[in-house]
Short mmCIF file of C-alpha atoms and ligand atoms in Angstrom, two decimals:
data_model
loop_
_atom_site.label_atom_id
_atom_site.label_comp_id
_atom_site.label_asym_id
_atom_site.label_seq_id
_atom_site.Cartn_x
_atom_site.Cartn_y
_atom_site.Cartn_z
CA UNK A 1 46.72 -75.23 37.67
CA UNK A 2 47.24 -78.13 40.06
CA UNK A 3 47.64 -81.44 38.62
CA UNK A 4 44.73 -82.82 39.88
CA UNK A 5 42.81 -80.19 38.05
CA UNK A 6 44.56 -80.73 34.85
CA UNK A 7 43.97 -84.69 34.95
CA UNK A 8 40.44 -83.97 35.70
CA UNK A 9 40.38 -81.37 32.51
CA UNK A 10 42.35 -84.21 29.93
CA UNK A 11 39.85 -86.72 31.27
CA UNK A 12 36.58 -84.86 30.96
CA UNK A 13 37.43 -82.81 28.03
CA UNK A 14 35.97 -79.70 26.73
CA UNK A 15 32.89 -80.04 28.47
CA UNK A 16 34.70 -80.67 31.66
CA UNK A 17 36.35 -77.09 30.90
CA UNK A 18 33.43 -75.41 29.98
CA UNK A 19 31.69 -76.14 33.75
CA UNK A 20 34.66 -75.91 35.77
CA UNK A 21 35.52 -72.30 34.05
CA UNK A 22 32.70 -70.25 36.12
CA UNK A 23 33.64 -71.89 39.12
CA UNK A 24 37.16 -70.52 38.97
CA UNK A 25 36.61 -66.91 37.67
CA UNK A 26 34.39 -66.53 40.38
CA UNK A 27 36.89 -67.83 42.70
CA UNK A 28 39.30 -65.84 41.24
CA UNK A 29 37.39 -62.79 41.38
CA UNK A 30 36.51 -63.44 45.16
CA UNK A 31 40.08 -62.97 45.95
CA UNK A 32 40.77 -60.21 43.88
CA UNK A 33 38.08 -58.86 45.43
CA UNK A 34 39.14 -58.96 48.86
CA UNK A 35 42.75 -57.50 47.74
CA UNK A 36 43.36 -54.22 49.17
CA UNK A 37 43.61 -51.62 46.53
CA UNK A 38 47.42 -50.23 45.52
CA UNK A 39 47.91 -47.12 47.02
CA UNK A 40 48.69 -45.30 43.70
CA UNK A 41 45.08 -46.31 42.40
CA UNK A 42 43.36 -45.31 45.31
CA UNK A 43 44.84 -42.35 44.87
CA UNK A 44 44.11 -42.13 41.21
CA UNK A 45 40.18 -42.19 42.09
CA UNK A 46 40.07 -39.75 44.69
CA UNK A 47 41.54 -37.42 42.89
CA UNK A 48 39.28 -38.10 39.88
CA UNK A 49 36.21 -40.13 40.82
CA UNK A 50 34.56 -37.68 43.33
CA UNK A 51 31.66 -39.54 43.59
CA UNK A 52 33.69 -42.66 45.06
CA UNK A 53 35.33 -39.95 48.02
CA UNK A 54 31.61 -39.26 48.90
CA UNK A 55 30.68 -43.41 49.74
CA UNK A 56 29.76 -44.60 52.68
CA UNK A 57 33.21 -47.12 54.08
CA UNK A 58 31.75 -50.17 53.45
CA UNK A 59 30.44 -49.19 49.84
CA UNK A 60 33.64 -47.51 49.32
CA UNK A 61 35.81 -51.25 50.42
CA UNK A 62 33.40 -52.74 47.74
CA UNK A 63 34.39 -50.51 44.98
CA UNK A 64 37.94 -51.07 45.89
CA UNK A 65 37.58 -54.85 45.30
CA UNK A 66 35.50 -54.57 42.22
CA UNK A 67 38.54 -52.06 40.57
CA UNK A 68 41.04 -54.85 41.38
CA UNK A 69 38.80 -57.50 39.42
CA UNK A 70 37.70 -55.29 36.95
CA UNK A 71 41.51 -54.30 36.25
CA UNK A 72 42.57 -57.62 36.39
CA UNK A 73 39.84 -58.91 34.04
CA UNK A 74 39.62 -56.89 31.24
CA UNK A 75 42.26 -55.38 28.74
CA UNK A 76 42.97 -51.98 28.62
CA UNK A 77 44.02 -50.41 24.92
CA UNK A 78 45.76 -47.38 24.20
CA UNK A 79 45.08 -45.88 20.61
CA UNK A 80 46.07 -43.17 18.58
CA UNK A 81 49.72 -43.92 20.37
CA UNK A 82 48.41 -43.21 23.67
CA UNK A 83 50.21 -45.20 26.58
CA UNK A 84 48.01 -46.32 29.03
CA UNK A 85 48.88 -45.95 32.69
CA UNK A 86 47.61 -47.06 36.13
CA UNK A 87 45.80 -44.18 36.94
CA UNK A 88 43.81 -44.27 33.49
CA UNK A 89 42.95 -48.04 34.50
CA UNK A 90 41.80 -47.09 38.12
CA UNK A 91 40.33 -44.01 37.07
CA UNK A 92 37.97 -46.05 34.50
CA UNK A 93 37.25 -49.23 36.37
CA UNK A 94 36.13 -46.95 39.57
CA UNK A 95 33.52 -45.49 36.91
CA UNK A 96 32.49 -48.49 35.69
CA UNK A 97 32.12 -50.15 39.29
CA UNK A 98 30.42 -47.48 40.55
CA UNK A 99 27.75 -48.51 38.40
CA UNK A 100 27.38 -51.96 39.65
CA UNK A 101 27.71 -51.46 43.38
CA UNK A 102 24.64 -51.93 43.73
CA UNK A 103 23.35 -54.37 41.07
CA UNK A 104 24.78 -58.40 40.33
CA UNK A 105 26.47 -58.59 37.27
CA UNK A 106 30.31 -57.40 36.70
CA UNK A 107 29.98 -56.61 33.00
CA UNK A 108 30.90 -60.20 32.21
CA UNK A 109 30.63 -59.94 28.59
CA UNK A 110 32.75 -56.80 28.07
CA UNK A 111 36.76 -57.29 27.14
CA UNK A 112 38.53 -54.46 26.43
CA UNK A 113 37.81 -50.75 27.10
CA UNK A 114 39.80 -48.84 24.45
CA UNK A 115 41.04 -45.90 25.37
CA UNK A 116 41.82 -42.55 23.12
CA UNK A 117 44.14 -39.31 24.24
CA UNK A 118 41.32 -37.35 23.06
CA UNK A 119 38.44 -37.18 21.45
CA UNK A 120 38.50 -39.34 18.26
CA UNK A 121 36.58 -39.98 14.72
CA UNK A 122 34.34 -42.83 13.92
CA UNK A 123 32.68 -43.56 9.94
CA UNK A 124 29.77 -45.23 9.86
CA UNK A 125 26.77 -45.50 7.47
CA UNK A 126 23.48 -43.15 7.31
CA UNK A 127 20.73 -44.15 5.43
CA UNK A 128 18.61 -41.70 4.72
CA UNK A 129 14.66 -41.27 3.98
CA UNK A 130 15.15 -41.75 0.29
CA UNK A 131 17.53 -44.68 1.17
CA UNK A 132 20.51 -42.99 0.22
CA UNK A 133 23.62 -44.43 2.16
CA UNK A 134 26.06 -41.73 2.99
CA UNK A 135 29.29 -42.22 4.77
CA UNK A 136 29.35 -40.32 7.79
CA UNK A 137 31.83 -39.29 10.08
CA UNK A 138 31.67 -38.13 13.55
CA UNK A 139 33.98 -37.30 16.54
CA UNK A 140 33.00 -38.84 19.96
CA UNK A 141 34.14 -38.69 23.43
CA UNK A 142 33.21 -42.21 24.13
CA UNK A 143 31.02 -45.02 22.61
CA UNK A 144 29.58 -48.22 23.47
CA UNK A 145 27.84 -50.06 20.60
CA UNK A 146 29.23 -53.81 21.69
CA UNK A 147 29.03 -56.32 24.48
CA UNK A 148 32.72 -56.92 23.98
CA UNK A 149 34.16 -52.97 23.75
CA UNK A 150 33.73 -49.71 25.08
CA UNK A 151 35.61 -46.57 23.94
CA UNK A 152 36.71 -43.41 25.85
CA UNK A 153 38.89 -40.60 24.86
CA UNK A 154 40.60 -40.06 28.95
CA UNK A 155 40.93 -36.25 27.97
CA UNK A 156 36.66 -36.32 28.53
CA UNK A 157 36.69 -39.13 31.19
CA UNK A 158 38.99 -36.16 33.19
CA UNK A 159 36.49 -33.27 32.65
CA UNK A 160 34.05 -34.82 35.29
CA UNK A 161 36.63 -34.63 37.91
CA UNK A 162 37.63 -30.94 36.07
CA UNK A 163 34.29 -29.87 36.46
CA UNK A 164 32.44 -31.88 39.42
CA UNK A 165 28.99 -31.16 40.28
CA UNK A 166 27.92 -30.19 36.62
CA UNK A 167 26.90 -33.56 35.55
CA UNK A 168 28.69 -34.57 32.67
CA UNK A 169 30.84 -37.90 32.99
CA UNK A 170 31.38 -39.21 29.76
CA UNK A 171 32.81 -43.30 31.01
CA UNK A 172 29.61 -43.52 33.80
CA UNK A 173 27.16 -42.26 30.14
CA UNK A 174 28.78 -44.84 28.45
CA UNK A 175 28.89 -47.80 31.11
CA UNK A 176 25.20 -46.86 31.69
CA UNK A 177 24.50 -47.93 27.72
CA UNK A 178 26.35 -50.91 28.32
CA UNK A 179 24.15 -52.33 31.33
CA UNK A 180 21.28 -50.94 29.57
CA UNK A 181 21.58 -52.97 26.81
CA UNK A 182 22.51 -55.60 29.15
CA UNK A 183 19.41 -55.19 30.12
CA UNK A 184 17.61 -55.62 26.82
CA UNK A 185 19.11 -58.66 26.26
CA UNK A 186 22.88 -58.55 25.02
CA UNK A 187 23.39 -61.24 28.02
CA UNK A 188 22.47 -59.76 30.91
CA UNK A 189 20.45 -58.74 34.22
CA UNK A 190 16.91 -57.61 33.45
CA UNK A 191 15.35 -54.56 34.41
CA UNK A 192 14.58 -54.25 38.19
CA UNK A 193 10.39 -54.64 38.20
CA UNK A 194 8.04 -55.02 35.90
CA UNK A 195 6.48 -51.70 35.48
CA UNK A 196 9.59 -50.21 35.53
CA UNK A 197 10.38 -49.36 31.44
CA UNK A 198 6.78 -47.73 31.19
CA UNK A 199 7.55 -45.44 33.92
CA UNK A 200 10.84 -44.20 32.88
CA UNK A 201 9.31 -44.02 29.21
CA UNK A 202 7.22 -41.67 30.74
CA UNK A 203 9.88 -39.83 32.63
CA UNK A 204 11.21 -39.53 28.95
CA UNK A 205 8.10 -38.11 27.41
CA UNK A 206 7.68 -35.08 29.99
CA UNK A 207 11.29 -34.54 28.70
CA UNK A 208 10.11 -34.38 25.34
CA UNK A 209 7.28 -32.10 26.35
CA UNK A 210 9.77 -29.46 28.07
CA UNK A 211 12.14 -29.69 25.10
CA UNK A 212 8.99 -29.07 22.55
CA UNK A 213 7.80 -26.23 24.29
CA UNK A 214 11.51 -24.79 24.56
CA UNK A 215 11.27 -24.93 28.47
CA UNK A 216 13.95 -25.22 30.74
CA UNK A 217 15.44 -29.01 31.27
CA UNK A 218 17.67 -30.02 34.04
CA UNK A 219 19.10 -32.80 32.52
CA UNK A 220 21.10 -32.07 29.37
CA UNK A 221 18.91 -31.58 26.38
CA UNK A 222 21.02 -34.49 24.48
CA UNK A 223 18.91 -36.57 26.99
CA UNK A 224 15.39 -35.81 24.77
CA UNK A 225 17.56 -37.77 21.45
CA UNK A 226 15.75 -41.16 22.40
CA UNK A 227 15.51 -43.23 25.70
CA UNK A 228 18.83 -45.09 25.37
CA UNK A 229 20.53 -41.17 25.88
CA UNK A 230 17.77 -40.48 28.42
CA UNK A 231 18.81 -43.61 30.17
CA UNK A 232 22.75 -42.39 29.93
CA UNK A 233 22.28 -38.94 30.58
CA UNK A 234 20.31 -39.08 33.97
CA UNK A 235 22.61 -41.93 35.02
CA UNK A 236 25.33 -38.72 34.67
CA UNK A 237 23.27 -37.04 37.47
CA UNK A 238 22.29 -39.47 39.36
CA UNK A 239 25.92 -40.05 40.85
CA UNK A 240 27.77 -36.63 39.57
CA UNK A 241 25.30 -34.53 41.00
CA UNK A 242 22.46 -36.52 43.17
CA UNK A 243 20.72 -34.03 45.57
CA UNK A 244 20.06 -31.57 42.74
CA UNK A 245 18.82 -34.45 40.30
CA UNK A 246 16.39 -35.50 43.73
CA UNK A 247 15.23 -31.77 44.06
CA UNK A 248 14.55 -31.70 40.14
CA UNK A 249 12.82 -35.11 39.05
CA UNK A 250 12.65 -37.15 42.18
CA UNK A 251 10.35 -40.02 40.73
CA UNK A 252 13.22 -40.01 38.30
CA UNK A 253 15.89 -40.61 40.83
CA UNK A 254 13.70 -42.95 42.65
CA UNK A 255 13.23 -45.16 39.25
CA UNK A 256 17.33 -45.12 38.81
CA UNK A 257 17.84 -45.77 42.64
CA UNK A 258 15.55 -48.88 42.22
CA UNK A 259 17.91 -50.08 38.91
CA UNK A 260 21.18 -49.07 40.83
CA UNK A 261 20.43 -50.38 44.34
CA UNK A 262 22.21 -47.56 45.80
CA UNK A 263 21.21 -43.66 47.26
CA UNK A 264 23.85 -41.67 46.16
CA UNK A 265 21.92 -38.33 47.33
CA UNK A 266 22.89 -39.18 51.08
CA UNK A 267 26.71 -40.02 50.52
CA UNK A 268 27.81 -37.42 52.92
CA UNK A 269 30.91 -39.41 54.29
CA UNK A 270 34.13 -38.60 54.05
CA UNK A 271 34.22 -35.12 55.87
CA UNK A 272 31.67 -33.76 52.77
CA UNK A 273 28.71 -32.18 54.87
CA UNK A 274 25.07 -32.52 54.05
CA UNK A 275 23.20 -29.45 52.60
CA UNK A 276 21.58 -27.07 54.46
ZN1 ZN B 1 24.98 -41.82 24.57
#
């Protein structure tokens, strides 16, 4: 802090604070942004982000200065005794990013992305039609329920770039509940056009249909649970395995490629050819 600034802050006070703030983080962001990435992470997500070896250069230089912010900006926890290391942090913010390479908004809201060895339990509360409450308990690979957390066990986060091309991801499901809820109104960016809930409703409903009459589903069946999961669960496809998810449900992939801003189906670069 210069002294200038800090004069400026003791004479205006709090409220002096409060305004300059923004200004600086997105200063401070700008030039984190324009770092180049550490070797080591870059690395890190090419070896286990295949989506990100697939981007076009210039999307690909923006993801690399969005992993520097987002590493700089937000705490990284290991639990259950788990250490966490640079790669974990690349590997995650790259997910995240991807997300958001195409949208405004940097998942201001969000601190700390807590991160398990494996997967892990959660209690919570069930209430059920008679009103009973029962404590339940559950093991997760990942879970977002608040603007200020996100939880991922980094054994699951690694099975996407175990098993690429099947479209499971279990950080890009959960960072896709995050801006969802984002944008429903936890502080964020709203949805791209009006018009644009009622059609993926819809989307959701065939779903329904196909899972009712015991059909065949391309998207996981976990997706027919309730929008929020359909939402999270076609994200999953959309970047993990694009051209298929196109081929399958492409007024589906056009809805998500108008909330993403981005075309993940032609990301060819990088030496990876283009179907036949
Ligand atoms: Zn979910």
């Amino acid at each position: 802090m210069t002294a200038v600034v800090a004069i400026a802050l003791v004479a205006s006070g709090v409220l002096g604070w409060l305004l300059l703030a923004p200004a600086w983080q997105r200063r401070r962001r700008a030039l984190r942004m324009a770092e180049p990435l550490p070797d080591g992470a870059r690395a890190a997500i090419d070896r286990n982000v295949p989506a990100a070896t697939r981007l076009p250069a210039g999307l690909r230089t923006r993801l690399d200065g969005l992993v520097n912010a987002f590493v700089a900006e937000k705490e990284f926890v290991g639990c259950n005794g788990l250490a966490v290391t640079d790669e974990m942090r690349a590997t995650i913010a790259a997910l995240a990013c991807l997300l958001v390479l195409g949208r405004r908004g940097h998942y201001d809201e969000l601190h700390s992305i807590l991160v398990y060895p494996t997967a892990f339990w959660v209690e919570d509360e069930v209430e059920d039609e008679a009103g009973v409450v029962e404590q339940r308990r559950r093991v997760l690979s990942g879970e977002a329920w608040e603007a200020s957390r996100i939880i991922l066990s980094w054994e699951d986060v690694l099975e996407a770039a175990r098993f690429p091309g099947e479209g499971y991801n279990v950080a890009l499901h959960e960072f896709a509940h995050y801006l969802d809820a984002e944008g429903l109104g936890l502080g964020g960016s709203p949805r791209p056009l009006a018009g644009w809930a009622d059609e993926i409703a819809g989307e959701f409903e065939s779903l329904l249909d196909t899972v009712d009459r015991g059909g065949y589903t391309f998207l996981d069946p976990y997706a027919a649970e309730d929008e929020a999961e359909f939402f999270a669960v076609a994200t999953e496809d959309f970047f993990e395995r694009p051209r298929d998810l196109l081929a399958a449900h492409a007024r589906l992939y056009g809805l998500l490629q108008e909330f993403y801003g981005l075309d993940p189906a032609r990301w060819t670069s990088q030496g990876v050819p283009a179907p036949a």
